[in-house]
Amino acid sequence: MDLPHMTPGPDLDTLARNASAGDAAALHELLTRIRPDVIRHCARFLPCAQDAEEAAQDALLQVTRHINRFEGRAKFSTWLHTVVANCARQTYRTLKRRAAERADADLPVHLPDPRTTSVIAGSRLDLLDALERLEADRPNLVAALVLRDLSQLDYEEIAEQLALPVGTVKSQVHRARQHVRASLAGER
């Protein structure tokens, strides 16, 4: 994600610290400034624009509700990446559950257009399914993989966010990639 696109005014870290301390105006400005990038990042997970918008709204709501948890130890953009990735994945789970319920009710299910779902190693939907399987099998590996390969954070930022040594993060990403590749290949 290209967080943040800087515009004139306080930097996002300052806004986030002020919002965390209860400054409503700082929170409003923060949400306004991050919204386009949050939507863009959600679209990396969810190919349908409406689904990405739904995930982005959830992410912005989570930022609003939990900004007081931002302690300023890491960069705000790193904290935000985690919130956005979790919301996008939760939206995917919800959409998948709804589709299964519709299928159970013998209603037509909209299939994604493969031209809009391609991503490294398969479709986004296949990748999200593989992440679900990874989370079921090896939950401690998911965060590092999502932050590295989907959010495109560097290893140092991930280590800081997850409070792990850089070497551990690299190892987790490597093992998670192996698991996801095997899952995408139908081996898991």
mmCIF file of C-alpha atoms in Angstrom:
data_model
loop_
_atom_site.group_PDB
_atom_site.id
_atom_site.type_symbol
_atom_site.label_atom_id
_atom_site.label_comp_id
_atom_site.label_asym_id
_atom_site.label_seq_id
_atom_site.Cartn_x
_atom_site.Cartn_y
_atom_site.Cartn_z
ATOM 1 C CA MET A 1 0.000 0.000 0.000
ATOM 2 C CA ASP A 2 1.232 3.430 -0.750
ATOM 3 C CA LEU A 3 0.448 4.725 2.699
ATOM 4 C CA PRO A 4 0.670 7.540 3.256
ATOM 5 C CA HIS A 5 0.285 10.017 0.428
ATOM 6 C CA MET A 6 1.384 13.136 2.134
ATOM 7 C CA THR A 7 -0.596 16.302 1.826
ATOM 8 C CA PRO A 8 0.138 19.626 3.513
ATOM 9 C CA GLY A 9 -0.408 19.661 7.246
ATOM 10 C CA PRO A 10 0.783 17.536 10.117
ATOM 11 C CA ASP A 11 2.278 14.170 9.230
ATOM 12 C CA LEU A 12 0.141 11.087 9.787
ATOM 13 C CA ASP A 13 2.119 9.947 12.816
ATOM 14 C CA THR A 14 1.464 13.274 14.549
ATOM 15 C CA LEU A 15 -2.217 13.192 13.604
ATOM 16 C CA ALA A 16 -2.512 9.619 14.848
ATOM 17 C CA ARG A 17 -0.834 10.404 18.175
ATOM 18 C CA ASN A 18 -3.125 13.413 18.619
ATOM 19 C CA ALA A 19 -6.193 11.375 17.660
ATOM 20 C CA SER A 20 -5.093 8.636 20.060
ATOM 21 C CA ALA A 21 -4.993 11.240 22.814
ATOM 22 C CA GLY A 22 -8.616 12.181 22.073
ATOM 23 C CA ASP A 23 -8.285 15.036 19.556
ATOM 24 C CA ALA A 24 -11.457 14.700 17.429
ATOM 25 C CA ALA A 25 -10.269 17.176 14.778
ATOM 26 C CA ALA A 26 -7.038 15.211 14.332
ATOM 27 C CA LEU A 27 -9.031 11.997 13.952
ATOM 28 C CA HIS A 28 -11.282 13.566 11.324
ATOM 29 C CA GLU A 29 -8.286 14.853 9.334
ATOM 30 C CA LEU A 30 -6.516 11.512 9.706
ATOM 31 C CA LEU A 31 -9.517 9.568 8.374
ATOM 32 C CA THR A 32 -9.942 11.984 5.489
ATOM 33 C CA ARG A 33 -6.296 11.683 4.481
ATOM 34 C CA ILE A 34 -6.006 7.904 4.711
ATOM 35 C CA ARG A 35 -9.330 6.976 3.071
ATOM 36 C CA PRO A 36 -8.127 6.855 -0.583
ATOM 37 C CA ASP A 37 -5.136 4.709 0.304
ATOM 38 C CA VAL A 38 -7.225 2.413 2.500
ATOM 39 C CA ILE A 39 -9.630 1.801 -0.404
ATOM 40 C CA ARG A 40 -6.708 1.182 -2.769
ATOM 41 C CA HIS A 41 -5.143 -1.288 -0.348
ATOM 42 C CA CYS A 42 -8.422 -3.144 0.201
ATOM 43 C CA ALA A 43 -8.661 -3.535 -3.569
ATOM 44 C CA ARG A 44 -5.434 -5.539 -3.444
ATOM 45 C CA PHE A 45 -7.331 -8.139 -1.435
ATOM 46 C CA LEU A 46 -10.802 -7.859 -2.955
ATOM 47 C CA PRO A 47 -11.183 -7.522 -6.740
ATOM 48 C CA CYS A 48 -14.734 -6.143 -6.742
ATOM 49 C CA ALA A 49 -14.807 -2.381 -6.122
ATOM 50 C CA GLN A 50 -17.900 -2.609 -3.913
ATOM 51 C CA ASP A 51 -16.265 -5.294 -1.772
ATOM 52 C CA ALA A 52 -13.105 -3.212 -1.433
ATOM 53 C CA GLU A 53 -15.217 -0.200 -0.459
ATOM 54 C CA GLU A 54 -17.030 -2.272 2.185
ATOM 55 C CA ALA A 55 -13.718 -3.462 3.623
ATOM 56 C CA ALA A 56 -12.361 0.097 3.575
ATOM 57 C CA GLN A 57 -15.373 1.381 5.493
ATOM 58 C CA ASP A 58 -14.842 -1.355 8.066
ATOM 59 C CA ALA A 59 -11.162 -0.445 8.300
ATOM 60 C CA LEU A 60 -11.911 3.244 8.807
ATOM 61 C CA LEU A 61 -14.459 2.331 11.465
ATOM 62 C CA GLN A 62 -11.853 0.170 13.217
ATOM 63 C CA VAL A 63 -9.359 3.032 13.103
ATOM 64 C CA THR A 64 -11.988 5.293 14.670
ATOM 65 C CA ARG A 65 -12.867 2.782 17.371
ATOM 66 C CA HIS A 66 -9.321 1.701 18.191
ATOM 67 C CA ILE A 67 -7.111 4.722 17.528
ATOM 68 C CA ASN A 68 -6.576 4.910 21.285
ATOM 69 C CA ARG A 69 -4.593 1.648 20.941
ATOM 70 C CA PHE A 70 -2.074 3.341 18.656
ATOM 71 C CA GLU A 71 0.842 3.988 20.977
ATOM 72 C CA GLY A 72 3.228 5.605 18.520
ATOM 73 C CA ARG A 73 5.941 2.953 19.039
ATOM 74 C CA ALA A 74 5.771 2.041 15.334
ATOM 75 C CA LYS A 75 4.823 4.230 12.404
ATOM 76 C CA PHE A 76 1.100 4.818 12.028
ATOM 77 C CA SER A 77 1.180 3.454 8.474
ATOM 78 C CA THR A 78 2.502 0.131 9.806
ATOM 79 C CA TRP A 79 -0.292 -0.037 12.389
ATOM 80 C CA LEU A 80 -2.802 0.895 9.697
ATOM 81 C CA HIS A 81 -1.577 -1.849 7.349
ATOM 82 C CA THR A 82 -2.463 -4.431 9.976
ATOM 83 C CA VAL A 83 -5.929 -2.963 10.529
ATOM 84 C CA VAL A 84 -6.642 -2.776 6.791
ATOM 85 C CA ALA A 85 -5.398 -6.296 6.076
ATOM 86 C CA ASN A 86 -7.496 -7.728 8.900
ATOM 87 C CA CYS A 87 -10.618 -5.883 7.748
ATOM 88 C CA ALA A 88 -10.164 -6.909 4.121
ATOM 89 C CA ARG A 89 -9.728 -10.535 5.120
ATOM 90 C CA GLN A 90 -12.745 -10.371 7.436
ATOM 91 C CA THR A 91 -14.849 -8.868 4.648
ATOM 92 C CA TYR A 92 -13.736 -11.719 2.407
ATOM 93 C CA ARG A 93 -14.789 -14.268 5.036
ATOM 94 C CA THR A 94 -18.182 -12.591 5.347
ATOM 95 C CA LEU A 95 -18.688 -12.496 1.579
ATOM 96 C CA LYS A 96 -17.640 -16.120 1.273
ATOM 97 C CA ARG A 97 -20.105 -17.118 4.013
ATOM 98 C CA ARG A 98 -22.898 -15.158 2.315
ATOM 99 C CA ALA A 99 -22.127 -16.833 -1.017
ATOM 100 C CA ALA A 100 -22.238 -20.247 0.623
ATOM 101 C CA GLU A 101 -25.591 -19.401 2.208
ATOM 102 C CA ARG A 102 -26.935 -18.330 -1.183
ATOM 103 C CA ALA A 103 -25.615 -21.505 -2.769
ATOM 104 C CA ASP A 104 -27.336 -23.527 -0.051
ATOM 105 C CA ALA A 105 -30.565 -21.700 -0.898
ATOM 106 C CA ASP A 106 -30.105 -22.574 -4.601
ATOM 107 C CA LEU A 107 -29.799 -18.930 -5.562
ATOM 108 C CA PRO A 108 -27.499 -17.899 -8.409
ATOM 109 C CA VAL A 109 -23.987 -17.046 -7.247
ATOM 110 C CA HIS A 110 -21.984 -14.363 -9.056
ATOM 111 C CA LEU A 111 -18.620 -15.760 -10.133
ATOM 112 C CA PRO A 112 -15.674 -13.377 -10.274
ATOM 113 C CA ASP A 113 -14.352 -12.277 -13.636
ATOM 114 C CA PRO A 114 -10.903 -13.897 -13.958
ATOM 115 C CA ARG A 115 -9.646 -10.846 -15.865
ATOM 116 C CA THR A 116 -10.031 -8.753 -12.699
ATOM 117 C CA THR A 117 -8.774 -11.234 -10.142
ATOM 118 C CA SER A 118 -5.273 -12.131 -11.256
ATOM 119 C CA VAL A 119 -2.456 -11.664 -8.799
ATOM 120 C CA ILE A 120 0.903 -13.336 -8.143
ATOM 121 C CA ALA A 121 0.381 -17.142 -8.052
ATOM 122 C CA GLY A 122 -3.307 -17.219 -8.933
ATOM 123 C CA SER A 123 -6.486 -15.316 -8.362
ATOM 124 C CA ARG A 124 -6.992 -13.127 -5.350
ATOM 125 C CA LEU A 125 -9.806 -15.382 -4.294
ATOM 126 C CA ASP A 126 -7.521 -18.414 -4.498
ATOM 127 C CA LEU A 127 -4.918 -16.515 -2.522
ATOM 128 C CA LEU A 128 -7.441 -15.517 0.130
ATOM 129 C CA ASP A 129 -8.591 -19.125 0.380
ATOM 130 C CA ALA A 130 -4.948 -20.178 0.750
ATOM 131 C CA LEU A 131 -4.504 -17.587 3.511
ATOM 132 C CA GLU A 132 -7.558 -19.040 5.265
ATOM 133 C CA ARG A 133 -5.989 -22.510 5.122
ATOM 134 C CA LEU A 134 -2.674 -21.107 6.356
ATOM 135 C CA GLU A 135 -4.438 -19.447 9.250
ATOM 136 C CA ALA A 136 -6.125 -22.724 10.160
ATOM 137 C CA ASP A 137 -2.865 -24.694 9.971
ATOM 138 C CA ARG A 138 -0.258 -22.137 11.051
ATOM 139 C CA PRO A 139 -1.926 -19.013 12.490
ATOM 140 C CA ASN A 140 1.358 -17.502 13.663
ATOM 141 C CA LEU A 141 2.573 -17.184 10.045
ATOM 142 C CA VAL A 142 -0.321 -15.248 8.507
ATOM 143 C CA ALA A 143 0.410 -11.749 9.791
ATOM 144 C CA ALA A 144 4.007 -11.697 8.580
ATOM 145 C CA LEU A 145 3.044 -12.958 5.118
ATOM 146 C CA VAL A 146 0.152 -10.535 4.692
ATOM 147 C CA LEU A 147 2.205 -7.555 5.835
ATOM 148 C CA ARG A 148 5.130 -8.498 3.572
ATOM 149 C CA ASP A 149 3.527 -9.787 0.385
ATOM 150 C CA LEU A 150 0.195 -7.966 0.271
ATOM 151 C CA SER A 151 0.903 -4.811 2.244
ATOM 152 C CA GLN A 152 4.470 -4.676 0.925
ATOM 153 C CA LEU A 153 6.046 -3.561 4.195
ATOM 154 C CA ASP A 154 9.739 -4.095 4.691
ATOM 155 C CA TYR A 155 10.945 -6.704 7.160
ATOM 156 C CA GLU A 156 12.015 -4.126 9.742
ATOM 157 C CA GLU A 157 8.547 -2.550 9.865
ATOM 158 C CA ILE A 158 6.928 -5.963 10.205
ATOM 159 C CA ALA A 159 9.333 -6.944 12.977
ATOM 160 C CA GLU A 160 8.507 -3.742 14.814
ATOM 161 C CA GLN A 161 4.747 -4.222 14.382
ATOM 162 C CA LEU A 162 4.814 -7.875 15.465
ATOM 163 C CA ALA A 163 7.467 -7.348 18.164
ATOM 164 C CA LEU A 164 9.660 -10.085 16.670
ATOM 165 C CA PRO A 165 13.284 -10.215 15.545
ATOM 166 C CA VAL A 166 13.792 -9.525 11.824
ATOM 167 C CA GLY A 167 15.219 -13.018 11.308
ATOM 168 C CA THR A 168 12.086 -14.580 12.786
ATOM 169 C CA VAL A 169 9.901 -12.496 10.488
ATOM 170 C CA LYS A 170 11.920 -13.559 7.438
ATOM 171 C CA SER A 171 11.624 -17.184 8.492
ATOM 172 C CA GLN A 172 7.863 -16.866 9.048
ATOM 173 C CA VAL A 173 7.378 -15.257 5.642
ATOM 174 C CA HIS A 174 9.428 -17.996 3.971
ATOM 175 C CA ARG A 175 7.473 -20.813 5.668
ATOM 176 C CA ALA A 176 4.155 -19.081 4.968
ATOM 177 C CA ARG A 177 5.038 -18.678 1.281
ATOM 178 C CA GLN A 178 5.843 -22.391 1.064
ATOM 179 C CA HIS A 179 2.507 -23.253 2.656
ATOM 180 C CA VAL A 180 0.546 -20.893 0.404
ATOM 181 C CA ARG A 181 2.311 -22.141 -2.748
ATOM 182 C CA ALA A 182 1.474 -25.731 -1.811
ATOM 183 C CA SER A 183 -2.105 -24.715 -1.071
ATOM 184 C CA LEU A 184 -2.468 -22.929 -4.403
ATOM 185 C CA ALA A 185 -1.058 -25.977 -6.149
ATOM 186 C CA GLY A 186 -3.710 -28.136 -4.462
ATOM 187 C CA GLU A 187 -1.214 -29.980 -2.273
ATOM 188 C CA ARG A 188 -2.868 -28.908 1.003
#
